[in-house]
PDB file of C-alpha atoms in Angstrom:
ATOM      1  CA  MET A   1     108.223 165.088  89.525  1.00 97.00           C
ATOM      2  CA  ILE A   2     104.756 163.715  90.129  1.00 98.00           C
ATOM      3  CA  LEU A   3     101.726 163.205  87.925  1.00 98.00           C
ATOM      4  CA  ALA A   4      98.327 163.890  89.505  1.00 98.00           C
ATOM      5  CA  LEU A   5      94.745 163.237  88.436  1.00 98.00           C
ATOM      6  CA  TYR A   6      91.999 165.423  89.887  1.00 98.00           C
ATOM      7  CA  CYS A   7      88.882 163.344  90.702  1.00 97.00           C
ATOM      8  CA  PRO A   8      89.144 161.114  87.635  1.00 96.00           C
ATOM      9  CA  ASP A   9      85.850 159.905  86.147  1.00 94.00           C
ATOM     10  CA  ILE A  10      87.006 156.927  84.083  1.00 92.00           C
ATOM     11  CA  ALA A  11      88.871 153.957  85.570  1.00 88.00           C
ATOM     12  CA  GLN A  12      90.516 153.046  82.267  1.00 87.00           C
ATOM     13  CA  ASN A  13      92.041 156.517  81.892  1.00 92.00           C
ATOM     14  CA  ALA A  14      93.371 156.439  85.454  1.00 92.00           C
ATOM     15  CA  GLY A  15      94.762 152.941  84.911  1.00 89.00           C
ATOM     16  CA  THR A  16      96.467 153.995  81.693  1.00 91.00           C
ATOM     17  CA  THR A  17      97.979 157.026  83.431  1.00 94.00           C
ATOM     18  CA  ILE A  18      99.235 154.871  86.298  1.00 92.00           C
ATOM     19  CA  ARG A  19     100.797 152.513  83.761  1.00 91.00           C
ATOM     20  CA  THR A  20     102.547 155.500  82.161  1.00 94.00           C
ATOM     21  CA  GLY A  21     103.850 156.592  85.556  1.00 96.00           C
ATOM     22  CA  ALA A  22     105.082 153.088  86.374  1.00 93.00           C
ATOM     23  CA  CYS A  23     106.914 152.750  83.052  1.00 92.00           C
ATOM     24  CA  LEU A  24     108.545 156.176  83.364  1.00 96.00           C
ATOM     25  CA  GLY A  25     109.341 155.945  87.090  1.00 95.00           C
ATOM     26  CA  VAL A  26     107.044 158.802  88.115  1.00 97.00           C
ATOM     27  CA  PRO A  27     104.644 158.605  91.088  1.00 98.00           C
ATOM     28  CA  VAL A  28     100.963 159.070  90.253  1.00 97.00           C
ATOM     29  CA  HIS A  29      98.690 160.811  92.745  1.00 97.00           C
ATOM     30  CA  ILE A  30      94.925 160.441  92.629  1.00 96.00           C
ATOM     31  CA  VAL A  31      92.893 163.237  94.181  1.00 98.00           C
ATOM     32  CA  GLU A  32      89.617 161.731  95.333  1.00 96.00           C
ATOM     33  CA  PRO A  33      86.758 161.315  95.118  1.00 95.00           C
ATOM     34  CA  ALA A  34      87.093 159.357  91.906  1.00 93.00           C
ATOM     35  CA  GLY A  35      84.101 158.461  89.762  1.00 89.00           C
ATOM     36  CA  PHE A  36      84.850 154.754  90.317  1.00 83.00           C
ATOM     37  CA  PRO A  37      86.101 152.627  93.202  1.00 80.00           C
ATOM     38  CA  VAL A  38      89.892 152.881  93.111  1.00 78.00           C
ATOM     39  CA  GLY A  39      91.063 149.291  93.038  1.00 68.00           C
ATOM     40  CA  ALA A  40      87.941 148.030  91.191  1.00 57.00           C
ATOM     41  CA  ALA A  41      88.208 145.397  88.447  1.00 67.00           C
ATOM     42  CA  ALA A  42      88.010 147.932  85.574  1.00 63.00           C
ATOM     43  CA  PHE A  43      90.741 149.997  87.200  1.00 65.00           C
ATOM     44  CA  ARG A  44      92.973 146.938  87.658  1.00 68.00           C
ATOM     45  CA  ARG A  45      92.284 145.783  84.078  1.00 67.00           C
ATOM     46  CA  ALA A  46      93.309 149.159  82.663  1.00 63.00           C
ATOM     47  CA  GLY A  47      96.485 149.269  84.743  1.00 59.00           C
ATOM     48  CA  MET A  48      97.128 145.559  84.155  1.00 64.00           C
ATOM     49  CA  ASP A  49     100.094 144.212  86.077  1.00 72.00           C
ATOM     50  CA  TYR A  50     101.646 147.685  86.116  1.00 81.00           C
ATOM     51  CA  LEU A  51      99.686 148.649  89.230  1.00 81.00           C
ATOM     52  CA  ASP A  52     102.055 146.526  91.284  1.00 82.00           C
ATOM     53  CA  ALA A  53     105.026 148.410  89.805  1.00 86.00           C
ATOM     54  CA  ALA A  54     103.443 151.846  90.250  1.00 90.00           C
ATOM     55  CA  ASP A  55     104.064 154.373  92.980  1.00 93.00           C
ATOM     56  CA  LEU A  56     100.415 155.277  93.583  1.00 92.00           C
ATOM     57  CA  VAL A  57      99.399 157.845  96.205  1.00 95.00           C
ATOM     58  CA  ARG A  58      95.781 158.583  97.052  1.00 94.00           C
ATOM     59  CA  HIS A  59      94.538 161.832  98.611  1.00 97.00           C
ATOM     60  CA  ALA A  60      91.098 162.128 100.205  1.00 97.00           C
ATOM     61  CA  SER A  61      90.637 165.662  98.835  1.00 98.00           C
ATOM     62  CA  PHE A  62      92.302 168.414  96.840  1.00 98.00           C
ATOM     63  CA  ASP A  63      93.142 170.207 100.097  1.00 98.00           C
ATOM     64  CA  ALA A  64      95.025 167.119 101.317  1.00 98.00           C
ATOM     65  CA  PHE A  65      96.883 166.832  98.003  1.00 98.00           C
ATOM     66  CA  ASP A  66      97.679 170.550  97.952  1.00 98.00           C
ATOM     67  CA  ALA A  67      99.039 170.466 101.511  1.00 98.00           C
ATOM     68  CA  ALA A  68     101.252 167.470 100.691  1.00 98.00           C
ATOM     69  CA  ARG A  69     102.693 168.980  97.513  1.00 98.00           C
ATOM     70  CA  ARG A  70     103.337 172.310  99.261  1.00 98.00           C
ATOM     71  CA  ALA A  71     105.106 170.503 102.115  1.00 98.00           C
ATOM     72  CA  GLN A  72     107.341 168.878  99.485  1.00 97.00           C
ATOM     73  CA  GLY A  73     108.068 172.245  97.835  1.00 98.00           C
ATOM     74  CA  ARG A  74     106.415 171.310  94.539  1.00 98.00           C
ATOM     75  CA  ARG A  75     104.990 173.843  92.087  1.00 98.00           C
ATOM     76  CA  LEU A  76     101.488 172.995  90.892  1.00 98.00           C
ATOM     77  CA  ILE A  77     101.394 172.959  87.093  1.00 98.00           C
ATOM     78  CA  LEU A  78      97.808 172.664  85.865  1.00 98.00           C
ATOM     79  CA  PHE A  79      97.205 171.360  82.358  1.00 98.00           C
ATOM     80  CA  THR A  80      94.038 173.044  81.125  1.00 96.00           C
ATOM     81  CA  THR A  81      92.332 174.105  77.928  1.00 92.00           C
ATOM     82  CA  ALA A  82      92.133 177.540  79.623  1.00 91.00           C
ATOM     83  CA  GLY A  83      95.932 177.851  79.869  1.00 92.00           C
ATOM     84  CA  ALA A  84      97.696 180.679  78.068  1.00 89.00           C
ATOM     85  CA  THR A  85     101.129 179.060  77.749  1.00 97.00           C
ATOM     86  CA  GLY A  86     101.777 176.095  75.492  1.00 97.00           C
ATOM     87  CA  PHE A  87     103.285 173.175  77.393  1.00 98.00           C
ATOM     88  CA  THR A  88     106.351 173.029  75.145  1.00 97.00           C
ATOM     89  CA  ASP A  89     107.047 176.716  75.870  1.00 98.00           C
ATOM     90  CA  PHE A  90     106.884 176.251  79.651  1.00 98.00           C
ATOM     91  CA  ALA A  91     110.049 175.595  81.696  1.00 98.00           C
ATOM     92  CA  PHE A  92     109.397 172.551  83.887  1.00 98.00           C
ATOM     93  CA  ALA A  93     111.382 171.703  87.024  1.00 98.00           C
ATOM     94  CA  PRO A  94     112.194 168.205  88.322  1.00 98.00           C
ATOM     95  CA  SER A  95     110.072 168.755  91.439  1.00 98.00           C
ATOM     96  CA  ASP A  96     106.880 169.888  89.667  1.00 98.00           C
ATOM     97  CA  ALA A  97     103.445 168.390  90.298  1.00 98.00           C
ATOM     98  CA  LEU A  98     101.636 168.035  86.958  1.00 98.00           C
ATOM     99  CA  LEU A  99      97.873 168.113  87.523  1.00 98.00           C
ATOM    100  CA  PHE A 100      95.228 166.964  85.032  1.00 98.00           C
ATOM    101  CA  GLY A 101      91.512 167.593  85.554  1.00 97.00           C
ATOM    102  CA  ARG A 102      88.594 165.229  85.454  1.00 95.00           C
ATOM    103  CA  GLU A 103      87.295 164.120  82.088  1.00 92.00           C
ATOM    104  CA  SER A 104      83.822 165.590  82.556  1.00 90.00           C
ATOM    105  CA  GLU A 105      84.625 169.087  83.757  1.00 92.00           C
ATOM    106  CA  GLY A 106      88.309 169.754  84.380  1.00 94.00           C
ATOM    107  CA  VAL A 107      88.979 171.385  87.746  1.00 97.00           C
ATOM    108  CA  PRO A 108      87.022 174.034  89.668  1.00 97.00           C
ATOM    109  CA  GLU A 109      88.085 177.666  89.750  1.00 97.00           C
ATOM    110  CA  ALA A 110      89.463 177.245  93.286  1.00 97.00           C
ATOM    111  CA  VAL A 111      92.008 174.742  91.940  1.00 98.00           C
ATOM    112  CA  HIS A 112      92.887 177.095  89.063  1.00 97.00           C
ATOM    113  CA  ARG A 113      93.641 179.816  91.618  1.00 97.00           C
ATOM    114  CA  ARG A 114      96.061 177.571  93.550  1.00 97.00           C
ATOM    115  CA  ALA A 115      98.047 176.593  90.466  1.00 98.00           C
ATOM    116  CA  ASP A 116     101.488 178.117  90.108  1.00 98.00           C
ATOM    117  CA  ALA A 117     101.143 177.865  86.323  1.00 98.00           C
ATOM    118  CA  ARG A 118      98.442 176.938  83.832  1.00 98.00           C
ATOM    119  CA  VAL A 119      99.623 175.360  80.594  1.00 98.00           C
ATOM    120  CA  THR A 120      97.804 174.014  77.579  1.00 97.00           C
ATOM    121  CA  ILE A 121      98.398 171.502  74.840  1.00 97.00           C
ATOM    122  CA  PRO A 122      97.655 173.404  71.612  1.00 95.00           C
ATOM    123  CA  MET A 123      95.037 171.728  69.437  1.00 93.00           C
ATOM    124  CA  LYS A 124      93.240 172.185  66.168  1.00 94.00           C
ATOM    125  CA  ALA A 125      90.509 174.855  66.410  1.00 92.00           C
ATOM    126  CA  GLY A 126      86.974 173.680  67.052  1.00 92.00           C
ATOM    127  CA  LEU A 127      87.877 170.580  69.058  1.00 90.00           C
ATOM    128  CA  ARG A 128      87.206 170.440  72.793  1.00 86.00           C
ATOM    129  CA  SER A 129      90.021 168.433  74.355  1.00 87.00           C
ATOM    130  CA  LEU A 130      92.322 165.435  74.206  1.00 93.00           C
ATOM    131  CA  ASN A 131      91.758 162.303  76.271  1.00 95.00           C
ATOM    132  CA  VAL A 132      93.148 162.874  79.777  1.00 96.00           C
ATOM    133  CA  ALA A 133      95.447 159.826  79.640  1.00 96.00           C
ATOM    134  CA  VAL A 134      96.866 161.035  76.310  1.00 97.00           C
ATOM    135  CA  SER A 135      97.299 164.567  77.705  1.00 97.00           C
ATOM    136  CA  ALA A 136      99.023 163.243  80.818  1.00 98.00           C
ATOM    137  CA  ALA A 137     101.441 161.159  78.730  1.00 98.00           C
ATOM    138  CA  MET A 138     102.234 164.107  76.450  1.00 98.00           C
ATOM    139  CA  GLY A 139     102.708 166.535  79.336  1.00 98.00           C
ATOM    140  CA  LEU A 140     104.826 164.154  81.373  1.00 98.00           C
ATOM    141  CA  ALA A 141     106.995 163.285  78.366  1.00 98.00           C
ATOM    142  CA  GLU A 142     107.734 166.955  77.689  1.00 98.00           C
ATOM    143  CA  ALA A 143     108.456 167.669  81.363  1.00 98.00           C
ATOM    144  CA  LEU A 144     110.809 164.662  81.592  1.00 97.00           C
ATOM    145  CA  ARG A 145     112.489 165.604  78.304  1.00 97.00           C
ATOM    146  CA  GLN A 146     113.194 169.108  79.572  1.00 97.00           C
ATOM    147  CA  THR A 147     114.467 167.973  82.969  1.00 97.00           C
ATOM    148  CA  GLY A 148     116.432 164.899  81.871  1.00 93.00           C
ATOM    149  CA  GLY A 149     114.174 162.713  83.976  1.00 92.00           C
ATOM    150  CA  PHE A 150     113.575 159.791  81.595  1.00 89.00           C
ATOM    151  CA  PRO A 151     114.757 156.438  82.925  1.00 87.00           C
ATOM    152  CA  ALA A 152     117.888 155.008  81.308  1.00 80.00           C
ATOM    153  CA  ALA A 153     117.167 153.026  78.182  1.00 72.00           C
ATOM    154  CA  ARG A 154     117.316 149.250  78.521  1.00 71.00           C
ATOM    155  CA  PRO A 155     119.223 147.295  75.902  1.00 67.00           C
ATOM    156  CA  ARG A 156     116.955 145.170  73.735  1.00 66.00           C
ATOM    157  CA  ALA A 157     117.177 141.414  74.048  1.00 66.00           C
ATOM    158  CA  GLY A 158     118.220 139.956  70.886  1.00 60.00           C
TER     159      GLY A 158
END
Protein backbone atom coordinates (compact mmCIF):
# COMPACT_ATOMS: atom_id res chain seq x y z
CA MET A 1 0.00 0.00 0.00
CA ILE A 2 1.13 3.54 -0.66
CA LEU A 3 -0.12 6.94 0.45
CA ALA A 4 0.04 9.74 -2.13
CA LEU A 5 -0.44 13.50 -1.96
CA TYR A 6 -1.47 15.33 -5.12
CA CYS A 7 0.37 18.68 -5.43
CA PRO A 8 0.21 19.50 -1.72
CA ASP A 9 -0.08 23.20 -0.83
CA ILE A 10 1.04 23.18 2.80
CA ALA A 11 4.44 21.88 3.93
CA GLN A 12 3.23 21.10 7.45
CA ASN A 13 0.44 18.85 6.16
CA ALA A 14 2.84 17.00 3.87
CA GLY A 15 5.34 16.63 6.72
CA THR A 16 2.66 15.29 9.04
CA THR A 17 1.53 12.80 6.39
CA ILE A 18 5.11 11.65 5.82
CA ARG A 19 5.49 11.17 9.57
CA THR A 20 2.33 9.04 9.55
CA GLY A 21 3.72 6.95 6.71
CA ALA A 22 7.05 6.50 8.47
CA CYS A 23 5.40 5.40 11.73
CA LEU A 24 3.09 2.94 9.96
CA GLY A 25 5.66 1.61 7.49
CA VAL A 26 3.89 2.92 4.39
CA PRO A 27 5.69 4.75 1.55
CA VAL A 28 4.48 8.29 0.86
CA HIS A 29 4.48 9.60 -2.70
CA ILE A 30 4.36 13.30 -3.48
CA VAL A 31 2.99 14.29 -6.86
CA GLU A 32 4.59 17.59 -7.81
CA PRO A 33 4.52 20.45 -8.22
CA ALA A 34 4.06 21.16 -4.54
CA GLY A 35 3.15 24.61 -3.24
CA PHE A 36 6.44 24.71 -1.30
CA PRO A 37 10.00 23.55 -1.90
CA VAL A 38 10.08 19.89 -0.89
CA GLY A 39 12.92 19.67 1.59
CA ALA A 40 12.47 23.27 2.83
CA ALA A 41 12.82 24.14 6.53
CA ALA A 42 9.04 24.19 7.19
CA PHE A 43 8.70 20.80 5.53
CA ARG A 44 11.55 19.35 7.60
CA ARG A 45 10.15 20.90 10.80
CA ALA A 46 6.74 19.33 10.21
CA GLY A 47 8.23 15.92 9.47
CA MET A 48 10.80 16.32 12.26
CA ASP A 49 13.31 13.49 12.43
CA TYR A 50 10.78 11.15 10.83
CA LEU A 51 11.80 12.25 7.33
CA ASP A 52 14.94 10.16 7.68
CA ALA A 53 12.82 7.12 8.57
CA ALA A 54 10.30 7.70 5.78
CA ASP A 55 10.10 6.02 2.41
CA LEU A 56 9.45 9.18 0.37
CA VAL A 57 9.01 9.06 -3.41
CA ARG A 58 8.65 12.19 -5.52
CA HIS A 59 6.99 12.31 -8.95
CA ALA A 60 7.46 15.24 -11.32
CA SER A 61 3.82 15.04 -12.47
CA PHE A 62 0.58 13.12 -12.07
CA ASP A 63 1.31 11.32 -15.35
CA ALA A 64 4.63 10.08 -13.94
CA PHE A 65 2.94 8.94 -10.72
CA ASP A 66 0.10 7.27 -12.62
CA ALA A 67 2.51 5.39 -14.89
CA ALA A 68 4.52 4.16 -11.89
CA ARG A 69 1.49 2.95 -9.93
CA ARG A 70 0.06 1.22 -13.01
CA ALA A 71 3.40 -0.51 -13.63
CA GLN A 72 3.21 -1.79 -10.04
CA GLY A 73 -0.37 -3.04 -10.53
CA ARG A 74 -1.85 -0.67 -7.95
CA ARG A 75 -5.47 0.49 -7.97
CA LEU A 76 -5.87 4.24 -7.57
CA ILE A 77 -8.23 4.99 -4.68
CA LEU A 78 -9.09 8.69 -4.60
CA PHE A 79 -10.32 10.19 -1.35
CA THR A 80 -12.68 13.00 -2.30
CA THR A 81 -15.65 14.91 -0.97
CA ALA A 82 -17.27 13.97 -4.31
CA GLY A 83 -17.02 10.22 -3.59
CA ALA A 84 -20.19 8.15 -3.36
CA THR A 85 -18.83 5.33 -1.19
CA GLY A 86 -17.88 5.83 2.44
CA PHE A 87 -14.30 4.79 3.12
CA THR A 88 -15.32 2.28 5.80
CA ASP A 89 -17.66 0.58 3.30
CA PHE A 90 -14.95 0.21 0.64
CA ALA A 91 -12.88 -3.00 0.38
CA PHE A 92 -9.21 -2.00 0.29
CA ALA A 93 -6.41 -4.22 -1.04
CA PRO A 94 -2.82 -4.35 0.24
CA SER A 95 -1.48 -2.99 -3.06
CA ASP A 96 -3.75 0.07 -3.28
CA ALA A 97 -2.50 3.61 -3.88
CA LEU A 98 -4.47 6.00 -1.65
CA LEU A 99 -4.52 9.47 -3.20
CA PHE A 100 -5.42 12.70 -1.40
CA GLY A 101 -5.91 16.00 -3.22
CA ARG A 102 -4.40 19.38 -2.61
CA GLU A 103 -5.75 21.47 0.23
CA SER A 104 -6.91 24.34 -1.98
CA GLU A 105 -8.80 22.51 -4.70
CA GLY A 106 -8.60 18.72 -4.50
CA VAL A 107 -7.70 17.11 -7.82
CA PRO A 108 -8.73 17.99 -11.39
CA GLU A 109 -11.40 16.07 -13.26
CA ALA A 110 -8.74 14.25 -15.31
CA VAL A 111 -7.41 12.67 -12.10
CA HIS A 112 -10.96 11.75 -11.03
CA ARG A 113 -11.40 9.92 -14.34
CA ARG A 114 -8.24 7.83 -13.81
CA ALA A 115 -9.23 6.71 -10.32
CA ASP A 116 -10.33 3.11 -9.95
CA ALA A 117 -12.54 4.15 -7.02
CA ARG A 118 -13.61 7.38 -5.36
CA VAL A 119 -14.31 7.19 -1.64
CA THR A 120 -15.31 9.78 0.92
CA ILE A 121 -15.03 10.30 4.64
CA PRO A 122 -18.59 11.09 5.78
CA MET A 123 -18.88 14.37 7.66
CA LYS A 124 -21.44 16.53 9.36
CA ALA A 125 -23.60 18.44 6.84
CA GLY A 126 -22.60 21.99 6.02
CA LEU A 127 -18.86 21.55 6.56
CA ARG A 128 -16.47 21.59 3.60
CA SER A 129 -13.69 19.13 4.39
CA LEU A 130 -11.26 17.70 6.90
CA ASN A 131 -7.59 18.66 6.99
CA VAL A 132 -5.72 16.59 4.39
CA ALA A 133 -3.23 15.17 6.92
CA VAL A 134 -6.13 14.09 9.16
CA SER A 135 -7.96 12.57 6.17
CA ALA A 136 -4.83 10.72 5.06
CA ALA A 137 -4.31 9.28 8.56
CA MET A 138 -7.95 8.19 8.81
CA GLY A 139 -7.98 6.64 5.34
CA LEU A 140 -4.67 4.86 5.78
CA ALA A 141 -5.69 3.52 9.19
CA GLU A 142 -8.89 2.03 7.79
CA ALA A 143 -7.08 0.54 4.78
CA LEU A 144 -4.40 -1.01 7.03
CA ARG A 145 -7.04 -2.28 9.47
CA GLN A 146 -8.90 -4.03 6.67
CA THR A 147 -5.78 -5.55 5.10
CA GLY A 148 -3.91 -6.48 8.29
CA GLY A 149 -1.10 -4.14 7.31
CA PHE A 150 -0.38 -2.44 10.65
CA PRO A 151 3.16 -2.97 11.93
CA ALA A 152 3.53 -5.33 14.89
CA ALA A 153 3.05 -3.62 18.21
CA ARG A 154 6.20 -2.89 20.19
CA PRO A 155 6.25 -3.78 23.87
CA ARG A 156 6.34 -0.72 26.11
CA ALA A 157 9.47 -0.06 28.12
CA GLY A 158 8.72 -0.15 31.67
